[in-house]
Coordinates of C-alpha atoms in Angstrom, one line a residue:
X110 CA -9.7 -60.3 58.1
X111 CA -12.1 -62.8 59.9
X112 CA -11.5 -65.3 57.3
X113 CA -7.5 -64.8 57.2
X114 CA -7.2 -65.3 60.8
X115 CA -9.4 -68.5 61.1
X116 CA -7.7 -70.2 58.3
X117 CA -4.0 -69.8 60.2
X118 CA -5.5 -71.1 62.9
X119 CA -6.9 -74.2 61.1
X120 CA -4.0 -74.6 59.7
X121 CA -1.8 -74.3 63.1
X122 CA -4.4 -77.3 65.0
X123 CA -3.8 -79.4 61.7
X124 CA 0.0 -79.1 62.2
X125 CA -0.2 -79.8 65.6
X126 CA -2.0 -83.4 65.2
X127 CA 1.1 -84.5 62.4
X128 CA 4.1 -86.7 63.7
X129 CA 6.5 -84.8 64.8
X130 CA 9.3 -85.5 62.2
X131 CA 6.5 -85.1 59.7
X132 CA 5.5 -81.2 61.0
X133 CA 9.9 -80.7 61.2
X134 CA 9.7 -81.6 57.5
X135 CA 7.0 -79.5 57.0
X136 CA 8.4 -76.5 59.0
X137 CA 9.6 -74.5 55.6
X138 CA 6.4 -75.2 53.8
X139 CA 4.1 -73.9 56.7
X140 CA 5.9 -71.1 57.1
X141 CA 6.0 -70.5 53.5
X142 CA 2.5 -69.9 53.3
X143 CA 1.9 -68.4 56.7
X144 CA 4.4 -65.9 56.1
X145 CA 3.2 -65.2 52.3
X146 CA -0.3 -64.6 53.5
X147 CA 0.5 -62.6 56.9
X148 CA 2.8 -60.5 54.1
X149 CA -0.1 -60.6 51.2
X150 CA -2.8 -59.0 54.4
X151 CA -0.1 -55.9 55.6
X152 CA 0.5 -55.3 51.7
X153 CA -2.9 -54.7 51.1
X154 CA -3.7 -52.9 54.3
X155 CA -0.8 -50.4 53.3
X156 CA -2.3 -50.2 49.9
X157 CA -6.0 -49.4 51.1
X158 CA -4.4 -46.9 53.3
X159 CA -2.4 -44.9 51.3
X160 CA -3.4 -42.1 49.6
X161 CA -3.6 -42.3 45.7
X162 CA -2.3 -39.9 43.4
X163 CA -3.6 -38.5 40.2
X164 CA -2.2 -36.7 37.1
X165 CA -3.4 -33.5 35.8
X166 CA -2.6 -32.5 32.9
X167 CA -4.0 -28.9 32.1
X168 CA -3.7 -27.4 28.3
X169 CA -2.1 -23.9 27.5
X170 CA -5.5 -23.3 25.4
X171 CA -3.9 -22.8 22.1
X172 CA -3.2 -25.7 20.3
X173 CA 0.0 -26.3 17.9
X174 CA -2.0 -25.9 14.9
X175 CA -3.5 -22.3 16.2
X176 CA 0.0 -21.3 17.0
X177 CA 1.5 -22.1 13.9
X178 CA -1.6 -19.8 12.1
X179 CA -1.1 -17.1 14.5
X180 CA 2.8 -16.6 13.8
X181 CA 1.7 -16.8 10.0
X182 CA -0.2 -14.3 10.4
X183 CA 2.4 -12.4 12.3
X184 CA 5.1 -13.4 9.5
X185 CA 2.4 -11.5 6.7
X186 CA 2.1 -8.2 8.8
X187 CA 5.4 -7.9 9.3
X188 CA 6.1 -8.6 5.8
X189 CA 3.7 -5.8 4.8
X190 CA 5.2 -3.1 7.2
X191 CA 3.0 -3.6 10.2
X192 CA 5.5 -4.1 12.8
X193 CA 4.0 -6.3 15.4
X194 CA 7.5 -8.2 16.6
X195 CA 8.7 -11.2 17.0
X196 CA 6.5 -14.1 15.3
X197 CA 5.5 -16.0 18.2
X198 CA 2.4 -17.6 18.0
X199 CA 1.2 -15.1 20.6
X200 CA -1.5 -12.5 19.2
X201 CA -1.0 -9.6 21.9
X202 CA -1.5 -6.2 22.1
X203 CA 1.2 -5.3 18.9
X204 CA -0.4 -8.0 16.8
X205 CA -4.3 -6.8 17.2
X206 CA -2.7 -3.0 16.3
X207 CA -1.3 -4.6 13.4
X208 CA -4.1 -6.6 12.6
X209 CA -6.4 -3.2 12.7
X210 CA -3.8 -1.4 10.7
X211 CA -4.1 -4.3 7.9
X212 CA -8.2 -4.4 8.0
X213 CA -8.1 -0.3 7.3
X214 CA -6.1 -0.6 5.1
X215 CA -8.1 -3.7 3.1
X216 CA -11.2 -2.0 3.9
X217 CA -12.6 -4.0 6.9
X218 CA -13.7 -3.2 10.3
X219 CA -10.9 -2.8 12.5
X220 CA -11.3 -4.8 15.5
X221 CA -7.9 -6.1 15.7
X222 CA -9.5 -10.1 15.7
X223 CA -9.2 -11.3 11.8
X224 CA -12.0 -13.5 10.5
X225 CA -11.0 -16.5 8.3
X226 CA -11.7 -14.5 5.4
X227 CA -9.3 -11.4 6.0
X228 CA -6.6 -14.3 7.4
X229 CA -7.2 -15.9 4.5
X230 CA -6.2 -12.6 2.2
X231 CA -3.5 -11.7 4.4
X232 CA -1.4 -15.1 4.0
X233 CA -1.9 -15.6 0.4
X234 CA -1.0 -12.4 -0.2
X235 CA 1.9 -12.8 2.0
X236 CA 2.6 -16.3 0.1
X237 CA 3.1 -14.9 -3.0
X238 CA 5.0 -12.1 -1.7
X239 CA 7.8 -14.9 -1.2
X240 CA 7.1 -16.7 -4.3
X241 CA 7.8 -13.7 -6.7
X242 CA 7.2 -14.3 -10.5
X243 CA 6.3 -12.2 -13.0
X244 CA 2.8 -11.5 -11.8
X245 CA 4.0 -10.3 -8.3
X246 CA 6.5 -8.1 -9.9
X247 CA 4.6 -6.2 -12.4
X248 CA 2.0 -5.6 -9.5
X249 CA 4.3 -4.3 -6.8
X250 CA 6.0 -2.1 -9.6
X251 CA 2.6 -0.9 -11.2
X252 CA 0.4 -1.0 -7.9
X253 CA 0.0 2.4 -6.3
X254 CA 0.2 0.7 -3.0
X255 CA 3.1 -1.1 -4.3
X256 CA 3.8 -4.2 -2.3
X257 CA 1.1 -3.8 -0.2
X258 CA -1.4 -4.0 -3.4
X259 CA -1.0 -7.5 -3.7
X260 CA -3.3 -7.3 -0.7
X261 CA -5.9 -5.9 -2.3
X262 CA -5.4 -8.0 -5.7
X263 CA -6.2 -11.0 -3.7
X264 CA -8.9 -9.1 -2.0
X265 CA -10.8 -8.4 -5.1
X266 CA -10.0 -11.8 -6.5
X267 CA -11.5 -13.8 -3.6
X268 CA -14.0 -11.2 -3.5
X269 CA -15.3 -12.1 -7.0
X270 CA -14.4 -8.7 -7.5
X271 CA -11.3 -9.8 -10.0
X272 CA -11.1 -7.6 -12.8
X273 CA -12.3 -9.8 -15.5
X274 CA -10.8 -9.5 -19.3
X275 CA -13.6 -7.4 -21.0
X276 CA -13.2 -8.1 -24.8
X277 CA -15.7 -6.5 -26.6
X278 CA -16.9 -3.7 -24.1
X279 CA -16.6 -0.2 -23.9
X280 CA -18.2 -0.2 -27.7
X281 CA -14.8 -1.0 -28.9
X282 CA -13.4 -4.0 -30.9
X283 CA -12.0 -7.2 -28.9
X284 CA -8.8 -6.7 -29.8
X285 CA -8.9 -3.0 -28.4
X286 CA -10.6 -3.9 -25.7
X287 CA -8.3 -7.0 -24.5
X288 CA -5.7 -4.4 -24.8
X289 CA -7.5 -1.6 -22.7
X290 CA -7.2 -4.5 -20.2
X291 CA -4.0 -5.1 -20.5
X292 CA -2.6 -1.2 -20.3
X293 CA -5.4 -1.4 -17.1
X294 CA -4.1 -3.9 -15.1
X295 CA -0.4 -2.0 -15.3
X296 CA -1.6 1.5 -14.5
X297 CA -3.6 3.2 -12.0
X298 CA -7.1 4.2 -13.2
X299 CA -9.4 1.0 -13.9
X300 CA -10.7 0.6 -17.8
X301 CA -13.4 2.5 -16.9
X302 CA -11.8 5.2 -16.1
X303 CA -9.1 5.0 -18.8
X304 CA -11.2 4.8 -21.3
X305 CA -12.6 8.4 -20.1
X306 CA -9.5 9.9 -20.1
X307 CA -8.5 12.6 -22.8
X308 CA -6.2 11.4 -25.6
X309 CA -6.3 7.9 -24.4
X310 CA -8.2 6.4 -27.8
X311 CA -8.3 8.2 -30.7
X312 CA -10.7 7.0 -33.7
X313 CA -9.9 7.4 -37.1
X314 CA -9.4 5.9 -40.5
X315 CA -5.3 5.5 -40.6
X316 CA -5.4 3.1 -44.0
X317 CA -8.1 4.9 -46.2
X318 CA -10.5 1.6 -46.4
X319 CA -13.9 3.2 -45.0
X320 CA -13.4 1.6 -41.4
X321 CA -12.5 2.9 -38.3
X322 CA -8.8 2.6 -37.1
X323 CA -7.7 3.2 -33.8
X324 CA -4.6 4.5 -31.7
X325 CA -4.2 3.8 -28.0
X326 CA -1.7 6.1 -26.2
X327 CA -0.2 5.3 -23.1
X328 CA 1.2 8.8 -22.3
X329 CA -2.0 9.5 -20.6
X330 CA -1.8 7.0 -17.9
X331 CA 1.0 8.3 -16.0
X332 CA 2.2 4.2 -15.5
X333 CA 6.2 3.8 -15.4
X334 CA 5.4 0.5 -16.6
X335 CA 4.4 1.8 -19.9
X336 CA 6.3 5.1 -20.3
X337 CA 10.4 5.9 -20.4
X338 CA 11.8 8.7 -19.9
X339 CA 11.7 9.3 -23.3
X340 CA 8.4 8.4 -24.8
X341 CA 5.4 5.7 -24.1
X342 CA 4.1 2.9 -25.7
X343 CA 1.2 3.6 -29.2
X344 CA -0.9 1.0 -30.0
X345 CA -2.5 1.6 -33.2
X346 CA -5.0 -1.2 -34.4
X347 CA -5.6 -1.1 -38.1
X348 CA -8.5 -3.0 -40.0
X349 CA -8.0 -5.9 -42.3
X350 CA -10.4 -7.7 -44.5
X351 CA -9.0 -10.9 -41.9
X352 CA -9.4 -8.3 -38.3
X353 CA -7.9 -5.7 -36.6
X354 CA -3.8 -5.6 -36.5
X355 CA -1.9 -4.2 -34.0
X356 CA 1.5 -2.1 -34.8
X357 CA 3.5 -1.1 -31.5
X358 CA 5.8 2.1 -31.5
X359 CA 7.4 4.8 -28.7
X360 CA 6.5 8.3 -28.8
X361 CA 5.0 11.2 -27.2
X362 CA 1.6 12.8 -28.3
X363 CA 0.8 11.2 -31.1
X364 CA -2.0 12.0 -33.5
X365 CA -3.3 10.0 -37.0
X366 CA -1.8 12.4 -38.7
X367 CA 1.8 11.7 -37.9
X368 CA 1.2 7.4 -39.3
X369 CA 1.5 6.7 -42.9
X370 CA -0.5 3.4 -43.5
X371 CA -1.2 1.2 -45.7
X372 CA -3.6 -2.2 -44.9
X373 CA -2.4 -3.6 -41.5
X374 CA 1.3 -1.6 -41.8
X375 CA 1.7 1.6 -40.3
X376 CA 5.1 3.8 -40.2
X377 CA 5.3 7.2 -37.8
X378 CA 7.0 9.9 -39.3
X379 CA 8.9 12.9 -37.6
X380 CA 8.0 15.8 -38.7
X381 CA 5.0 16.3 -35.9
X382 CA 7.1 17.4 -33.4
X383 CA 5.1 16.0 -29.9
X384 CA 5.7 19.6 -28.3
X385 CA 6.3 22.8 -29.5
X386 CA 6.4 26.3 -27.7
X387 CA 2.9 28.2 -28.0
X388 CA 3.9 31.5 -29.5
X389 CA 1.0 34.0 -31.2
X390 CA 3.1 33.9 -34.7
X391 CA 2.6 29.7 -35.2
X392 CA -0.4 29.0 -37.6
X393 CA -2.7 26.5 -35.9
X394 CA -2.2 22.6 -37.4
X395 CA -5.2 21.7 -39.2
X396 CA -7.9 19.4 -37.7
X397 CA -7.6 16.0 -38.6
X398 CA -10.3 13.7 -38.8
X399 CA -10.0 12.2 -35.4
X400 CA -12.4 11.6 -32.1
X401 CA -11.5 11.4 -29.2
X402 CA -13.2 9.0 -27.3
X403 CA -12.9 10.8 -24.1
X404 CA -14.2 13.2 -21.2
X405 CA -12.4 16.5 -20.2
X406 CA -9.6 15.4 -18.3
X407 CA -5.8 16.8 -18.3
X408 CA -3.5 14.2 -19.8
X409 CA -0.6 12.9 -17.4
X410 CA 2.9 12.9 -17.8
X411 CA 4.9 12.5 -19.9
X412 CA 2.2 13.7 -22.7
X413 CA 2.7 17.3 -22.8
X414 CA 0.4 20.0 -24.5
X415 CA 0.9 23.8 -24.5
X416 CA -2.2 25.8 -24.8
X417 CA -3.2 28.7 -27.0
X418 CA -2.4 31.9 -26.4
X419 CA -5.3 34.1 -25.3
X420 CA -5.0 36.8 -27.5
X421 CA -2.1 38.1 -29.6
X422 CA -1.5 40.9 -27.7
X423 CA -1.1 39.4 -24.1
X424 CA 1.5 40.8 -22.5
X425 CA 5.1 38.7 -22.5
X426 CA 5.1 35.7 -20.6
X427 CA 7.6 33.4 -19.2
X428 CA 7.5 30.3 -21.4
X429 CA 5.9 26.9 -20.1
X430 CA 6.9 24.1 -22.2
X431 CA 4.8 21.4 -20.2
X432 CA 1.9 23.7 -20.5
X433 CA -1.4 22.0 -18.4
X434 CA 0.8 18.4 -18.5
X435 CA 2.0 17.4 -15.6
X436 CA 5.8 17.5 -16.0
X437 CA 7.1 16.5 -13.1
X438 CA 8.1 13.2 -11.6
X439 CA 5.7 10.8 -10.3
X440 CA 5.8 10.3 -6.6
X441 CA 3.8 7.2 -7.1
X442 CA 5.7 5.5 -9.8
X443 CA 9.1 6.5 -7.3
X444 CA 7.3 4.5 -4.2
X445 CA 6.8 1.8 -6.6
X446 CA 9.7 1.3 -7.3
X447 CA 11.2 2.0 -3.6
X448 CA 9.3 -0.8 -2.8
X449 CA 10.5 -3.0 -5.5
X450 CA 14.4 -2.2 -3.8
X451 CA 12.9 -2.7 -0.4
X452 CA 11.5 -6.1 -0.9
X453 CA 14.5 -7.2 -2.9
X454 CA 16.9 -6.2 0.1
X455 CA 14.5 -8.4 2.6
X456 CA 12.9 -5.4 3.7
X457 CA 13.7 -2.1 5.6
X458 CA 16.8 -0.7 6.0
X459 CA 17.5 -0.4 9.4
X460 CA 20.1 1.5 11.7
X461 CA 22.3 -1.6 11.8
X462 CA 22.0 -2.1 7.7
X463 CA 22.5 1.3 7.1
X464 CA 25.1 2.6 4.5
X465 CA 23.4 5.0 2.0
X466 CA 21.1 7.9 3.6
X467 CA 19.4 8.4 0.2
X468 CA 17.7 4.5 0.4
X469 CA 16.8 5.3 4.0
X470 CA 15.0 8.4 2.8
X471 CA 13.3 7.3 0.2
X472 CA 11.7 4.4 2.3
X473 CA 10.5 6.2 5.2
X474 CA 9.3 8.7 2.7
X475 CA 6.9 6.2 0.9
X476 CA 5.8 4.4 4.0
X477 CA 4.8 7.8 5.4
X478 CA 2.6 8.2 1.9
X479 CA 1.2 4.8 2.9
X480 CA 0.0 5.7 6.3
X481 CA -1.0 9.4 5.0
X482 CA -3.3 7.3 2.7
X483 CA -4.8 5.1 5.3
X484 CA -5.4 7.4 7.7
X485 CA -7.6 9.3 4.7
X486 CA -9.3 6.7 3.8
X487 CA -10.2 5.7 7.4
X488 CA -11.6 9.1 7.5
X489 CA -13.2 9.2 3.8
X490 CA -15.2 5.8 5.5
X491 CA -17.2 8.2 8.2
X492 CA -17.7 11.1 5.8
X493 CA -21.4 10.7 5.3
X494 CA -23.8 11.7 2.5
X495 CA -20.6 11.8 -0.1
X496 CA -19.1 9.3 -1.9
X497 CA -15.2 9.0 -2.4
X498 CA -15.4 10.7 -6.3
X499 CA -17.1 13.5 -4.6
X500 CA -14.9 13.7 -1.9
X501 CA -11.8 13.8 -4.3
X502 CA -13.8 16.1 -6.2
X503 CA -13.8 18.8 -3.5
X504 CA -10.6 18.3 -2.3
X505 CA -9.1 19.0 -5.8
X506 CA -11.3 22.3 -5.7
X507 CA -9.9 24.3 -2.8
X508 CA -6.0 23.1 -4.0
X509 CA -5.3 26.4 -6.6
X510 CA -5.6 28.1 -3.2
X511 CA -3.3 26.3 -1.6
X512 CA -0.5 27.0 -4.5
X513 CA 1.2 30.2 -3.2
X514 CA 2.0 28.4 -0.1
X515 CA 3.4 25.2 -1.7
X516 CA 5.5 27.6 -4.2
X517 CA 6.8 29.5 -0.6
X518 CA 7.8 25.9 0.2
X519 CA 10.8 26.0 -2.1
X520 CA 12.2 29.2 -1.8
X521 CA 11.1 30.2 1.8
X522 CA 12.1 29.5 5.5
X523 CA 9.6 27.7 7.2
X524 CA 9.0 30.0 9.9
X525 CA 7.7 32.6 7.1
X526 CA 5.9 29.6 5.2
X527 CA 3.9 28.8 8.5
X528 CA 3.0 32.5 9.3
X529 CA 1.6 32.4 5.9
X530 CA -0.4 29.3 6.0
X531 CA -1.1 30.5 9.6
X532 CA -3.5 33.6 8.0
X533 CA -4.5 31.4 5.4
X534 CA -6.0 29.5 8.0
X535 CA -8.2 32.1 9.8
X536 CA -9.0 33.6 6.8
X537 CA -11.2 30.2 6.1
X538 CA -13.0 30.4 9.3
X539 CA -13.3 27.0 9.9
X540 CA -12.5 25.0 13.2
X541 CA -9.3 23.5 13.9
X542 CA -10.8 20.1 14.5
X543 CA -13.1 20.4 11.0
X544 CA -9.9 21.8 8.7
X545 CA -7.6 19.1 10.6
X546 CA -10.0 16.2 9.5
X547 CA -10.7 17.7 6.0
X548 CA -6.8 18.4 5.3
X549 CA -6.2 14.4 6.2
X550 CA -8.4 13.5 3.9
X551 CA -7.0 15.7 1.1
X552 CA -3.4 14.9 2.1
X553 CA -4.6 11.1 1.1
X554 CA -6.5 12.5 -2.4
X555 CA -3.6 14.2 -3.4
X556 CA -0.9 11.3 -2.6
X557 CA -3.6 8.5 -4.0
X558 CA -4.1 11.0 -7.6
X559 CA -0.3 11.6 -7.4
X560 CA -1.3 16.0 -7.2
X561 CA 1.3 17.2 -5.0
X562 CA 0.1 20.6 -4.9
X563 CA -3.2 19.0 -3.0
X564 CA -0.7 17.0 -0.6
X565 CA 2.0 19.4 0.3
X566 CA -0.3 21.8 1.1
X567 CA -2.8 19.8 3.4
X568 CA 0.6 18.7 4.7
X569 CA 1.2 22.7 5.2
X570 CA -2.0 23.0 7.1
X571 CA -1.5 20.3 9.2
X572 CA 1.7 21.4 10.3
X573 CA 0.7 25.3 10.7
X574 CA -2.1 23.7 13.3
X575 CA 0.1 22.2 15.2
X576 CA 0.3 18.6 13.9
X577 CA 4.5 18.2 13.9
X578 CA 4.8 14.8 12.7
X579 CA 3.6 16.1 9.4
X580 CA 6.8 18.4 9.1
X581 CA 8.7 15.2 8.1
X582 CA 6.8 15.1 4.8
X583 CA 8.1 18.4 3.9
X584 CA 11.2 17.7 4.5
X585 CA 11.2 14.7 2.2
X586 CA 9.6 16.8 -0.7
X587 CA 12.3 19.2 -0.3
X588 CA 15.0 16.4 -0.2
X589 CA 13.5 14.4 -3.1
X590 CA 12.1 17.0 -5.5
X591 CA 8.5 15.7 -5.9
X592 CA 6.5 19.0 -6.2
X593 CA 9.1 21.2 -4.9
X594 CA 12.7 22.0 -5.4
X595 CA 15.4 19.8 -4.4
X596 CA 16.7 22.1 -1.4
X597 CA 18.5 20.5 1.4
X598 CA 19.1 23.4 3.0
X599 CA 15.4 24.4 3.7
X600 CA 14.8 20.8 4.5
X601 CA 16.8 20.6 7.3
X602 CA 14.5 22.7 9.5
X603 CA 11.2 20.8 8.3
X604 CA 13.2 17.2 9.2
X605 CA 13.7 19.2 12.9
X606 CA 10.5 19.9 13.3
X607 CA 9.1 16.3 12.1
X608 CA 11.2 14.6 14.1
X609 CA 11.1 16.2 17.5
X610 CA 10.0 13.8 20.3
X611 CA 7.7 15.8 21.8
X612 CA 5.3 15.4 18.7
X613 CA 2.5 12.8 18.7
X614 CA 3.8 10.0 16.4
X615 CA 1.8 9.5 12.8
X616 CA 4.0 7.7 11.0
X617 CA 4.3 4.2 11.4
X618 CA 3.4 5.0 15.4
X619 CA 4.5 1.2 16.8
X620 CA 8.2 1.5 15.6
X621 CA 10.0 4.0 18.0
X622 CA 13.2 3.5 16.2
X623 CA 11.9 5.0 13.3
X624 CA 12.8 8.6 14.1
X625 CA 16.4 7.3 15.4
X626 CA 16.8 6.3 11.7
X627 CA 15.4 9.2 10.1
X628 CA 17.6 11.4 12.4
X629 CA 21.2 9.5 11.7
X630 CA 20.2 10.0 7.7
X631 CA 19.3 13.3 7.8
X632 CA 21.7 14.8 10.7
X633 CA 25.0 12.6 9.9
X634 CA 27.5 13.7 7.9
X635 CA 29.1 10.4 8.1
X636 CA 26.7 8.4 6.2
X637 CA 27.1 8.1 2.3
X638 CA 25.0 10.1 0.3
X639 CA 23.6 7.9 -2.1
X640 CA -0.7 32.5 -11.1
X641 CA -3.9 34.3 -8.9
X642 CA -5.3 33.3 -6.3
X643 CA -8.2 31.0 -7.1
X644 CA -11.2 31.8 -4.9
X645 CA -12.3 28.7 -3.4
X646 CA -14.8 27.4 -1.0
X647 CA -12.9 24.4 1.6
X648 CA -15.2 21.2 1.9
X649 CA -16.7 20.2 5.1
X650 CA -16.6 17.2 6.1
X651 CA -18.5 15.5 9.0
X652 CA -17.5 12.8 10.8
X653 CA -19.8 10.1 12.0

């Protein structure tokens, strides 16, 4: 400031000593740069003196590119039934529930936070949910889990886990083992397992040249993909001096005897009826030269066996032309299916969509299988000391005992059905908490292995202890026929109970509305209509 001030000053004196017509001239140019550096010193002073201002610019914490992953991720559960809302990018409270739902379900902790690797699952799984093909199709349709299963497809595949095509194994010829695969991958039970199963391969030599022929029946697999309602794929591979050839036919129970064959041809005749009516006056068939490659398990519908009578004079009994098959529908390949409808129509049918009551049922019916199943297997995962085989093992043990009550399903009111299953109950002695977990766990067995005589009746005890929510499932058995009558009338009453809204929620728990839309389907008219006792000894299981 010194310096400014002197040099005005200097420059005032040296005015001062000019001419004076020289300093008038000179008036505008003085005060030109007197004025410009008086102006140039307040400008800075104001500058020095006034307070500066800064920006701040704070992030939200979640980038663009973690938003977009989160809403995918919301996008996939929703896709796959876990309801979490609106795809926002936000994962709150709905989206970690969903998020746990989906690791049970693929067999992960649930935490609710997804690791890269189940995120990874989830929304490839979800991808090719929206591409579709032929691949996605024949999985959702074959899948027990139905659309869900694509889940665990691309589980096992990035798992390493990927079912691998396994010509040669099992002791059998590649060709018969590529197509042990193939019937695999479109049915339930793994090759492993099917290759165990009674009547499934049957060895013998078909074209009389010394070498082993063999038949492949698909009867036994209980897959819609494979079977009609009027018969199932057969597979017979013949031997050739140039391999094995493969003839393709539809029928019901076959044996070797019923092909004529000559080199790599075969023709079926018809005069082996595939069932016949077990009566102590028919002369037994005679054995053919066939071996079953095969444990001691019941074949599965639509392959039909009656057995032999026990003695010729057994009293008079009412005929049973299914005999120990399995003949009726499968509630497995239904949900499959279901969910083939469901994911064509762009997903649940809601109270808004709604015009047929008979899609609504059927949906809410399989989704309530679903969760059945999860909830099982969440509680199969804590059993300790016993693996799953074991588990299913006992469950199926106790179920003769539970078949009076099942068959009171169908023809009796459910306040008589429950004081029934009520004394069953306390005839067991068990404690509520240890028969409610171990009736979970069979409820799943019996949906997952399709027995609905292991299912309805868990469901039975479930209800008779108090669980309502589990009344809904007898309602749908009685309204859809799967191991009980088709009685709406008796129905009604189970649907009431299910549905009342004093119950603790089981069933798809985060969607309130659920019960809204199982009411208006059930309730409104306006809507279109689309042996003995076995003695047995109830597992224990205990809970970690």
């Amino acid at each position: 400031m010194f310096g400014k001030i002197s040099l005005v000053t200097a420059l005032s004196l040296s005015v001062a000593a000019l001419p004076i017509e020289q300093a008038r001239a000179q008036d505008g140019l003085v005060g030109g740069i007197i004025g410009g550096i008086i102006g140039g010193a307040i400008a800075n002073g104001q500058r020095k003196s006034q307070p500066r201002t800064q920006r701040v610019v704070r992030s939200s914490g979640v980038s663009t590119a973690q938003r977009e992953q989160n809403r995918s991720v919301q996008t996939a559960l929703n896709h796959f039934g876990w309801n979490v809302g609106t795809a926002d990018g936000v994962l709150g409270r709905r989206s970690r529930e969903g998020a746990s739902q989906y690791q049970v379900f693929a067999g992960f902790a649930a935490t609710g936070q997804l690791t890269d690797f189940e995120r990874n699952i989830l929304v490839t799984a979800h991808q090719r949910a929206i591409m579709g093909g032929p691949q996605v199709a024949q999985t959702v349709s074959s899948h027990p889990q139905g659309m869900r299963g694509l889940i665990l497809v691309v589980r096992d595949e990035l798992s390493g886990r990927s079912p691998a095509r396994s010509a040669g194994n099992y002791g059998l010829p590649a060709p018969v083992a590529t197509a042990v695969d193939e019937i695999a991958a479109s049915s339930d039970p793994n090759a492993e397992q099917l290759v165990q199963r009674a009547g499934f391969i049957q060895l013998a030599d078909m074209n009389g040249d010394g070498r082993t022929d063999y038949i492949l029946d698909t009867s036994v697999t209980g897959s819609a993909f494979w079977c009609s309602a009027q018969a199932c794929t057969v597979q017979a591979f013949l031997s050739t001096p140039d391999g094995y050839v493969r003839n393709d036919f539809q029928a019901f129970n076959v044996t070797p005897a019923m092909f004529t064959c000559t080199r790599g041809t075969c023709e079926m005749g018809t005069s082996d009826a595939p069932v016949a009516v077990a009566a102590p006056t028919v002369p037994a068939q005679p054995a053919s030269p066939t071996t079953e490659v095969a444990l001691s398990v019941p074949s599965a519908q639509p392959a039909a066996r009656n057995p032999a009578p026990q003695s010729a004079e057994a009293a008079p009994a009412i005929p049973n032309f299914f005999g120990g098959g399995q003949g009726a529908r499968s509630l497995a390949s239904h949900c499959n299916k279901v969910n083939l409808l469901t994911n064509a129509n762009g997903g649940f049918t809601t109270l808004q969509t709604m015009n047929d009551r008979a899609i609504v049922i059927a949906e809410q019916f399989c989704l309530a299988r679903t969760y059945a199943m999860a909830d099982g297997e969440a509680l199969i995962a804590k059993v300790q000391g016993a693996t799953p085989d074991q588990i299913a093992a006992q469950c199926a043990g106790f179920a003769p005992s539970l078949q009076p009550h099942v068959s009171a399903l169908s023809v009796k009111p459910r306040e008589e059905v429950m004081s029934d299953v009520g004394g069953f109950i306390l005839s067991t002695g068990m404690n509520p908490e240890q028969l409610g977990a171990t009736a979970r766990i069979c409820l799943a067995v019996g949906y997952k292995q399709d027995d609905m005589v292991l299912a309805i009746g868990s469901g039975l005890l479930l209800v008779a202890m108090g669980e309502r929510a589990y009344g809904e499932l007898m309602g749908h058995h009685l309204t859809e026929g799967f191991g009980a009558s088709k009685r709406d009338d008796l129905s009604l009453a189970w649907y009431e109970h299910g549905l009342d809204p004093a119950k603790t929620a089981v069933f798809a728990p985060m969607q309130p509305e659920r019960d809204d839309l199982l009411r208006a389907a059930v309730f409104d008219e306006g809507v279109d209509s689309g042996t003995d006792k076995a003695t047995a000894t109830l597992p224990v299981f205990s809970l970690q």
